[in-house]
Short mmCIF file of C-alpha atoms in Angstrom, two decimals:
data_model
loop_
_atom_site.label_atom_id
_atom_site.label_comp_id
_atom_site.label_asym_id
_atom_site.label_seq_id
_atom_site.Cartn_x
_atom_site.Cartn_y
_atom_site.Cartn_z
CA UNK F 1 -5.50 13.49 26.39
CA UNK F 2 -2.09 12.19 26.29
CA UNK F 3 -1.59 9.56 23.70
CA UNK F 4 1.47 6.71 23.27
CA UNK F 5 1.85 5.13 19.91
CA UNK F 6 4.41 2.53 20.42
CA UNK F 7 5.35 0.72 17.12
CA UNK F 8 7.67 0.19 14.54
CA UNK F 9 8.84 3.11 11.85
CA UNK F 10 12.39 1.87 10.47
CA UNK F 11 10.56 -0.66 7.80
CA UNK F 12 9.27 -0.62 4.67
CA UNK F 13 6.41 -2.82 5.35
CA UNK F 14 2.50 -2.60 5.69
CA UNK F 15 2.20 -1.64 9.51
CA UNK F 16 5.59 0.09 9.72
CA UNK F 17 3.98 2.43 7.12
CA UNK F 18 0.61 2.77 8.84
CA UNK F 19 2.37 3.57 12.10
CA UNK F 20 4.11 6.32 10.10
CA UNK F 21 0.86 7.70 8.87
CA UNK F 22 -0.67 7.83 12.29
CA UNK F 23 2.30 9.69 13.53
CA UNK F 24 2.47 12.21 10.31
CA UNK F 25 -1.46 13.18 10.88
CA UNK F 26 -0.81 13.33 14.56
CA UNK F 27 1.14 16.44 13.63
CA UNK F 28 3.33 16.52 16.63
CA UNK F 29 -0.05 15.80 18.66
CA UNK F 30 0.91 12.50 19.78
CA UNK F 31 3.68 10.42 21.65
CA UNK F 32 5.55 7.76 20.18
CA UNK F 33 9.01 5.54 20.16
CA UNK F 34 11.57 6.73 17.86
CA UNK F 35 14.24 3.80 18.73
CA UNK F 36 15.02 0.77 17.33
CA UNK F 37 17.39 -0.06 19.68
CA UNK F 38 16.17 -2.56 22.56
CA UNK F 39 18.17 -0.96 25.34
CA UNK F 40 16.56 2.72 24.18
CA UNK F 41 13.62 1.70 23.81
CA UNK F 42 12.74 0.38 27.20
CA UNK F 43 13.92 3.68 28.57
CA UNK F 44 11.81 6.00 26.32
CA UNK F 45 8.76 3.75 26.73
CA UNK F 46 9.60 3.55 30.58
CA UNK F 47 9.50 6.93 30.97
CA UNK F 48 6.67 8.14 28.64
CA UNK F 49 4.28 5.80 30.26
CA UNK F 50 3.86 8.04 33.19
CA UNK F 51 2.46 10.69 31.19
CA UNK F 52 0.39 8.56 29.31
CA UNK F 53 -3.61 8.31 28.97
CA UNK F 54 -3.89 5.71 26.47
CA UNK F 55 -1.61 3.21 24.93
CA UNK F 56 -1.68 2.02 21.46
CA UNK F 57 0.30 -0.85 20.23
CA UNK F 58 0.65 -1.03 16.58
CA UNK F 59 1.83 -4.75 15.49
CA UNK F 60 2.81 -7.24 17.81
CA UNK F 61 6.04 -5.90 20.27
CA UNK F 62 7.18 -7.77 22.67
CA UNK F 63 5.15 -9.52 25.70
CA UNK F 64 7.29 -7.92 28.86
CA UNK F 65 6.35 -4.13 27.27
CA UNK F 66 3.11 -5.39 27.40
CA UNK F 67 2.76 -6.46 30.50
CA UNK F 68 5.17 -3.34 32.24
CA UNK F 69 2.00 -0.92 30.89
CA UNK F 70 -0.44 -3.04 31.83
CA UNK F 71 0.89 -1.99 35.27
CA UNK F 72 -0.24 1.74 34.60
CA UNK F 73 -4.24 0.86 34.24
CA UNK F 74 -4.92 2.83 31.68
CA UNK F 75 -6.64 1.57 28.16
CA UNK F 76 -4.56 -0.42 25.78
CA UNK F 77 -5.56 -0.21 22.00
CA UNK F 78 -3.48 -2.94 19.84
CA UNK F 79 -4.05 -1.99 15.98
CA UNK F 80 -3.90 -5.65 14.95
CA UNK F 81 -2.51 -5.37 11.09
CA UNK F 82 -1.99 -8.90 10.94
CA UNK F 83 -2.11 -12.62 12.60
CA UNK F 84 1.11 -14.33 13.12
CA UNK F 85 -0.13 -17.70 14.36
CA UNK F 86 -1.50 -17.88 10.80
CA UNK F 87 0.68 -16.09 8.71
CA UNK F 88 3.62 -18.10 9.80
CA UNK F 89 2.39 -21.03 8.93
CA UNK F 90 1.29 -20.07 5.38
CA UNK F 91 4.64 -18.44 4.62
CA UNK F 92 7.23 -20.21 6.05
CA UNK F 93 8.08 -17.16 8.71
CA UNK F 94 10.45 -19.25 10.72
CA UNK F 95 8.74 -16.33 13.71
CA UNK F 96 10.65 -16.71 17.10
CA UNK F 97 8.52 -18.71 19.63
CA UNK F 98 8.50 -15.47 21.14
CA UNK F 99 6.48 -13.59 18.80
CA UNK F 100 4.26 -16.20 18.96
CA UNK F 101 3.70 -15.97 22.79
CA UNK F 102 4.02 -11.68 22.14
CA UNK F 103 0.90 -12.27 20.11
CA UNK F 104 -0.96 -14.29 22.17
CA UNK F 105 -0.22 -11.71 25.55
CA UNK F 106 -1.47 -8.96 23.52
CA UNK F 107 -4.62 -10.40 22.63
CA UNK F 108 -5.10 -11.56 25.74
CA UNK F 109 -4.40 -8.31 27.40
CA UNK F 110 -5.32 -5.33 26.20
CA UNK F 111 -8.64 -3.75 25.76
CA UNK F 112 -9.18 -3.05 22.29
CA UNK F 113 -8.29 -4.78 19.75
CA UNK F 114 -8.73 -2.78 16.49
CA UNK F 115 -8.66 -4.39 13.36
CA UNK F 116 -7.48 -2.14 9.92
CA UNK F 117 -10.55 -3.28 8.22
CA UNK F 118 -14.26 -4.01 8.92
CA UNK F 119 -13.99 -7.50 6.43
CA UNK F 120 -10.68 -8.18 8.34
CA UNK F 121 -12.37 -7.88 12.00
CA UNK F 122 -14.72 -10.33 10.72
CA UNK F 123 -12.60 -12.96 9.96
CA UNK F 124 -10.65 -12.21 13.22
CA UNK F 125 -13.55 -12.92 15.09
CA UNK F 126 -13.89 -16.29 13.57
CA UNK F 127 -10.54 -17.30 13.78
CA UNK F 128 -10.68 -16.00 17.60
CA UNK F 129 -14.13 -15.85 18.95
CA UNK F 130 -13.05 -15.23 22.46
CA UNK F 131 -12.16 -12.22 22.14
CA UNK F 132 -15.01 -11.36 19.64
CA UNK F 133 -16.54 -8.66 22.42
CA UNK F 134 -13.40 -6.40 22.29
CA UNK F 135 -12.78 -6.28 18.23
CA UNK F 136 -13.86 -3.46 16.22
CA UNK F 137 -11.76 -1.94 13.11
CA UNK F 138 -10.64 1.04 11.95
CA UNK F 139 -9.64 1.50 7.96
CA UNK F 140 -6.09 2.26 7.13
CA UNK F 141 -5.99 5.82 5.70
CA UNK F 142 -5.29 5.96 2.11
CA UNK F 143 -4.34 9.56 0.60
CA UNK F 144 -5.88 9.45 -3.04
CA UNK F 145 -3.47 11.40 -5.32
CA UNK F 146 -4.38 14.38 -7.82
CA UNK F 147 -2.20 12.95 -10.31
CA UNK F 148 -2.01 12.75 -14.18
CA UNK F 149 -2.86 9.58 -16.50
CA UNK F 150 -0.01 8.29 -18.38
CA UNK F 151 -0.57 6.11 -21.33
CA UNK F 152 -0.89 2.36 -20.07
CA UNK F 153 1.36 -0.07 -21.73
CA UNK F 154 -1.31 -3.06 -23.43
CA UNK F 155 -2.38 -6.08 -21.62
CA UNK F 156 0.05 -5.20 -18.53
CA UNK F 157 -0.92 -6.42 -15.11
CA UNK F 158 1.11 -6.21 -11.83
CA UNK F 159 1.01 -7.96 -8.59
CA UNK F 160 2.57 -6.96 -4.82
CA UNK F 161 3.92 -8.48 -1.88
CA UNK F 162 6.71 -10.17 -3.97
CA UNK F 163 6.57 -14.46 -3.65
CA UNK F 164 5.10 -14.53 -0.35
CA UNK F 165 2.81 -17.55 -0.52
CA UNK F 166 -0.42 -15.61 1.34
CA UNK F 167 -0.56 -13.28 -1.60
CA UNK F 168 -0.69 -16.32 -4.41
CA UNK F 169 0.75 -14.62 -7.08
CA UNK F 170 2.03 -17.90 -8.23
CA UNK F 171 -1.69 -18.52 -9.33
CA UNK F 172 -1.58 -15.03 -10.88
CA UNK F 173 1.60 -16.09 -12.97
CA UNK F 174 0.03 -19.26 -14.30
CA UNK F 175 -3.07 -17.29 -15.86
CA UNK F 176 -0.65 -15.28 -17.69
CA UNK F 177 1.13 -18.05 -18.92
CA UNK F 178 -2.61 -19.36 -19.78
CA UNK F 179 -3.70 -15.96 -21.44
CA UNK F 180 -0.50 -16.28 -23.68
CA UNK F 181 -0.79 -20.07 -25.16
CA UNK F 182 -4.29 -18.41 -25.85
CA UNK F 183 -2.82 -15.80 -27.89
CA UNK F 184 -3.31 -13.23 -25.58
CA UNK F 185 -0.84 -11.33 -25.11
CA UNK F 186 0.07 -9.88 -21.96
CA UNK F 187 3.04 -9.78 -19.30
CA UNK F 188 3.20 -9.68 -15.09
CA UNK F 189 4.93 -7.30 -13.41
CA UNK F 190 5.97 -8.43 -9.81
CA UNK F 191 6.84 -5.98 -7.20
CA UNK F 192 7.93 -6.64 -3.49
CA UNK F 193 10.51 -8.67 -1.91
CA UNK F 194 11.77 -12.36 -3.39
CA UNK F 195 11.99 -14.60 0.03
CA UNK F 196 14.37 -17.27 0.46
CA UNK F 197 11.22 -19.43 1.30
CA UNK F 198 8.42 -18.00 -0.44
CA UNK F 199 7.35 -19.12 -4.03
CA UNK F 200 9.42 -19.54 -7.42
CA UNK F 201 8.06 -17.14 -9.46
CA UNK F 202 10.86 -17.03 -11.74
CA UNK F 203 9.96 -19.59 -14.64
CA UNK F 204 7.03 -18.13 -15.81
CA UNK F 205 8.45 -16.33 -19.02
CA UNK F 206 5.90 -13.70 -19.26
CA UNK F 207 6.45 -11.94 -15.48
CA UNK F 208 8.96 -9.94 -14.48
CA UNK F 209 10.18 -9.07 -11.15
CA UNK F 210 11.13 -6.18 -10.15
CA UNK F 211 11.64 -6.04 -6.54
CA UNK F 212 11.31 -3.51 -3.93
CA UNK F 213 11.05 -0.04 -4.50
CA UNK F 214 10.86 3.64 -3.46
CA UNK F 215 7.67 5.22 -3.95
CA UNK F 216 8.64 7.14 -6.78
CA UNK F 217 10.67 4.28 -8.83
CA UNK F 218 7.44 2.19 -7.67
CA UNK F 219 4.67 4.54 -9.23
CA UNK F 220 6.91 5.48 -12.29
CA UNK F 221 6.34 1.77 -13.31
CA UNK F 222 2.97 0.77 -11.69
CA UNK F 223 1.73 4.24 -14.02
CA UNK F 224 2.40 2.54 -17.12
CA UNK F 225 0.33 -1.02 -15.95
CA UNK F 226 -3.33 -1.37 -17.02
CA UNK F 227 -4.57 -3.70 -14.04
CA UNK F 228 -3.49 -4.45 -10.51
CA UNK F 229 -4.41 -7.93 -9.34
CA UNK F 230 -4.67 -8.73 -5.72
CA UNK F 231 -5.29 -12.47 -5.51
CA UNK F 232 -3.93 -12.72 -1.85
CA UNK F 233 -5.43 -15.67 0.57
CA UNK F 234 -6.17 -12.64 3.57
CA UNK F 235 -5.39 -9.05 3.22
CA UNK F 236 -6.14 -7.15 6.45
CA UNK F 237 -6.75 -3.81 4.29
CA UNK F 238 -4.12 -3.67 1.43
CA UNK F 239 -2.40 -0.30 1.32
CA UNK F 240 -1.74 -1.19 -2.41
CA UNK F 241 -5.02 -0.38 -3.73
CA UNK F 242 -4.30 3.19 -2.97
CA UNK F 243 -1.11 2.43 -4.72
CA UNK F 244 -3.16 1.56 -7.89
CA UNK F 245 -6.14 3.98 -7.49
CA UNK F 246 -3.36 7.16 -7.54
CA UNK F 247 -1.76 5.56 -10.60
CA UNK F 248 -5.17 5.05 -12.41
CA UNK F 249 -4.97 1.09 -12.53
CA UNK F 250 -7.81 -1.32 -12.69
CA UNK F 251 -8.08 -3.67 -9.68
CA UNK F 252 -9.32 -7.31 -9.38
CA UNK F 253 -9.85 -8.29 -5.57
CA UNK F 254 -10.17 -11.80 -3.99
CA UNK F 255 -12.64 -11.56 -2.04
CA UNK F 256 -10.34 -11.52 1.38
CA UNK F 257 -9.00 -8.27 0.71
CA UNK F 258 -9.83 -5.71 3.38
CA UNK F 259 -9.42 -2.25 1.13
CA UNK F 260 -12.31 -3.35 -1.57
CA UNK F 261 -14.36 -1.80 1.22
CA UNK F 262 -13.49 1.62 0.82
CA UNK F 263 -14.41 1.24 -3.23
CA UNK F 264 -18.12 0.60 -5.02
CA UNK F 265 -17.38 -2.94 -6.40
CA UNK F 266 -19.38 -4.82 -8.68
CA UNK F 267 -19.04 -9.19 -9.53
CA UNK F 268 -16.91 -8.11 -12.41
CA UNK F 269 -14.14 -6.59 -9.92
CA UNK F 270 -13.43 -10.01 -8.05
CA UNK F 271 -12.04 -13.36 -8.61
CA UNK F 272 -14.07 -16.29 -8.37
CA UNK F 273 -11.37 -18.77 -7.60
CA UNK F 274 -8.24 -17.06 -6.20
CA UNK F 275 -6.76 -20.72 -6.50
CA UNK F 276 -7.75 -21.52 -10.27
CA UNK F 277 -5.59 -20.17 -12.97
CA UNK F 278 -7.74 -20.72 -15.64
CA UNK F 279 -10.86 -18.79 -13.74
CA UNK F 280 -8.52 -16.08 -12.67
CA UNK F 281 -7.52 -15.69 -16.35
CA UNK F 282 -10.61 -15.30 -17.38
CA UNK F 283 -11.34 -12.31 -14.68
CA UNK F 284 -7.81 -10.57 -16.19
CA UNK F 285 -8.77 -10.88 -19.55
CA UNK F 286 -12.19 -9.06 -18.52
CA UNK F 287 -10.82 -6.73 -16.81
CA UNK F 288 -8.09 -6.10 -19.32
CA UNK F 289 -11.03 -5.23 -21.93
CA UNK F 290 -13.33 -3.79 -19.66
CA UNK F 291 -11.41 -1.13 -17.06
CA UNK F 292 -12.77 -0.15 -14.24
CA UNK F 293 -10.11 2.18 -13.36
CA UNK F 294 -12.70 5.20 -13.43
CA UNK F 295 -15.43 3.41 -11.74
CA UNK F 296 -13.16 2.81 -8.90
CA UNK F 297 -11.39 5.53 -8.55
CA UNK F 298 -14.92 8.08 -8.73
CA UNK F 299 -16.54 5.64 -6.08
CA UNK F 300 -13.89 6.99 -3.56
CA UNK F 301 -14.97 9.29 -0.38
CA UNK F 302 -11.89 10.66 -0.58
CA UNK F 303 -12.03 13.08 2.83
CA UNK F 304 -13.39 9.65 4.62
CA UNK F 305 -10.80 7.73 3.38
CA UNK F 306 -8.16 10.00 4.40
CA UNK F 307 -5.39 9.66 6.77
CA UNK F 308 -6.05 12.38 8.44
CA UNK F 309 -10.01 11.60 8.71
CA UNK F 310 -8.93 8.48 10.20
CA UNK F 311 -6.37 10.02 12.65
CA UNK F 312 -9.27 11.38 14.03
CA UNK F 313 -12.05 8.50 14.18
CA UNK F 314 -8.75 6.66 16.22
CA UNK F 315 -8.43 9.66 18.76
CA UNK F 316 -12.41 9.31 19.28
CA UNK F 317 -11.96 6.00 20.32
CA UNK F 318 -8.91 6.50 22.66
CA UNK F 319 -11.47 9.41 24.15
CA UNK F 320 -14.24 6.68 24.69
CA UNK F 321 -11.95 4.50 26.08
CA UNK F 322 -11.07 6.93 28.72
CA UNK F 323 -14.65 7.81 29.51
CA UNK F 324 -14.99 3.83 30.06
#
């Protein structure tokens, strides 16, 4: 069985990093585009098409590709990490109308279109109930870490994804602001990109940002925070709870975040009110004196929750889809 992965690899983003995974368990197993370049990339994806058995798109690329493989009959896959019809909106993308029309051809076109979590193919299927009969999901991988404890600085909680409005960290900000005029101490540490359009998260004297990192600048600091707080409006899996599971953090979910799956969760581990500071205060300072950095951490299958476990639940599907 001949598989194509076509997706992006150059980024430091969510699917670009997923797409990466796929292709580092595929172990040399598995086609894929290395260019970036337009004019290169037709070409490689023209002529690996012909030796193709199954396509998988991961993220939206662009409606023409789409519709030149259609032309081959054989199964398309899209691995949907996201929804740009409503992301846009939420955070001020400024998207081409193409991407918008991209994203519409691929969910009108191809066969399968696979979800990264089983909570995030649910709401999918709400938001687009027509094509409810040809969603399913598929976990991200997460590799969980054998790595050492290091002492956690007091009261410190961090947030990802930078001031992008869909992750609400703004509301995350204001409890800590809230904790402190209570007298409890504690600071923010904010990690991701700053947008020219996304939130001002810059008066709140207690957080700190401290932008986009490499992995090991990233884990050096999120090592030394006691909580991770993931407040965001929809997370289609959220690769940062591996992030804080290998660095021994305690986690607080809304409850739209696709990756509490793959951990035993209790009440305690979720925000009532992702858009009220004071409730969401009142789940930090909980969690703050109550970790459940252990709990989480033992509830992990960590074989099943593997990128290479789910490397090989994805070629199983490609395999069924042939058979279809």
């Amino acid at each position: 069985m001949k598989v194509f992965l076509i997706g992006k690899t150059d980024q430091n983003a969510g699917p670009a990093n997923v797409t990466k995974e796929i292709i580092r368990n595929s172990d040399g197993r598995m086609m894929h585009t290395h260019y970036s370049n337009n004019k290169l990339l037709a070409v490689e994806i023209f002529f690996k098409s012909f030796f193709t058995d199954v396509f998988i798109i991961s993220g939206i690329i662009r409606w023409p590709v789409v519709k030149f493989i259609r032309k081959f009959h054989k199964p398309i896959i899209y691995i949907m990490h996201g929804c740009l019809d409503y992301e846009d909106d939420i955070n001020h993308l400024h998207a081409m109308p193409i991407e918008h029309v991209s994203e519409k051809y691929i969910l009108d076109n191809v066969d399968k279109i696979l979800c990264v979590s089983e909570l995030y193919s649910e709401w999918v299927k709400n938001r687009f109930p027509q094509y409810k009969e040809k969603i399913s999901f598929l976990d991200n991988g997460l590799d969980i870490e054998p790595r050492k404890r290091v002492t956690k600085i007091t009261h410190s909680v961090a947030v990802a994804g930078g001031n992008r409005q869909i992750k609400n960290n703004s509301e995350v900000c204001k409890a800590i602001e809230l904790l402190n005029k209570q007298g409890f101490d504690c600071t923010l540490s904010i990690f991701g990109w700053r947008y020219p359009d996304g939130e001002n998260l810059t008066a709140y004297p207690h957080c700190k940002y401290m932008g986009q990192l490499d992995k090991k600048e990233y884990y050096s600091l999120l090592d030394k925070n006691a909580l991770f707080v993931i407040n965001s409006e929809i997370e289609s899996f959220g690769l940062i709870t591996g992030d804080a599971l290998n660095c021994h953090c305690s986690i607080l979910f809304s409850k739209h975040v696709g990756s509490s799956g793959i951990v035993r969760t209790e009440d305690c581990d979720f925000i009532e009110d992702q858009h009220n500071p004071e409730r969401i205060a009142v789940s930090i300072r909980y969690c703050l004196e109550h970790s459940n950095a252990d709990r989480l951490l033992d509830s992990v299958d960590v074989h099943k929750c593997s990128g290479a476990f789910q490397y090989q639940k994805l070629m199983n599907i490609c395999k069924k889809m042939i058979i279809k």
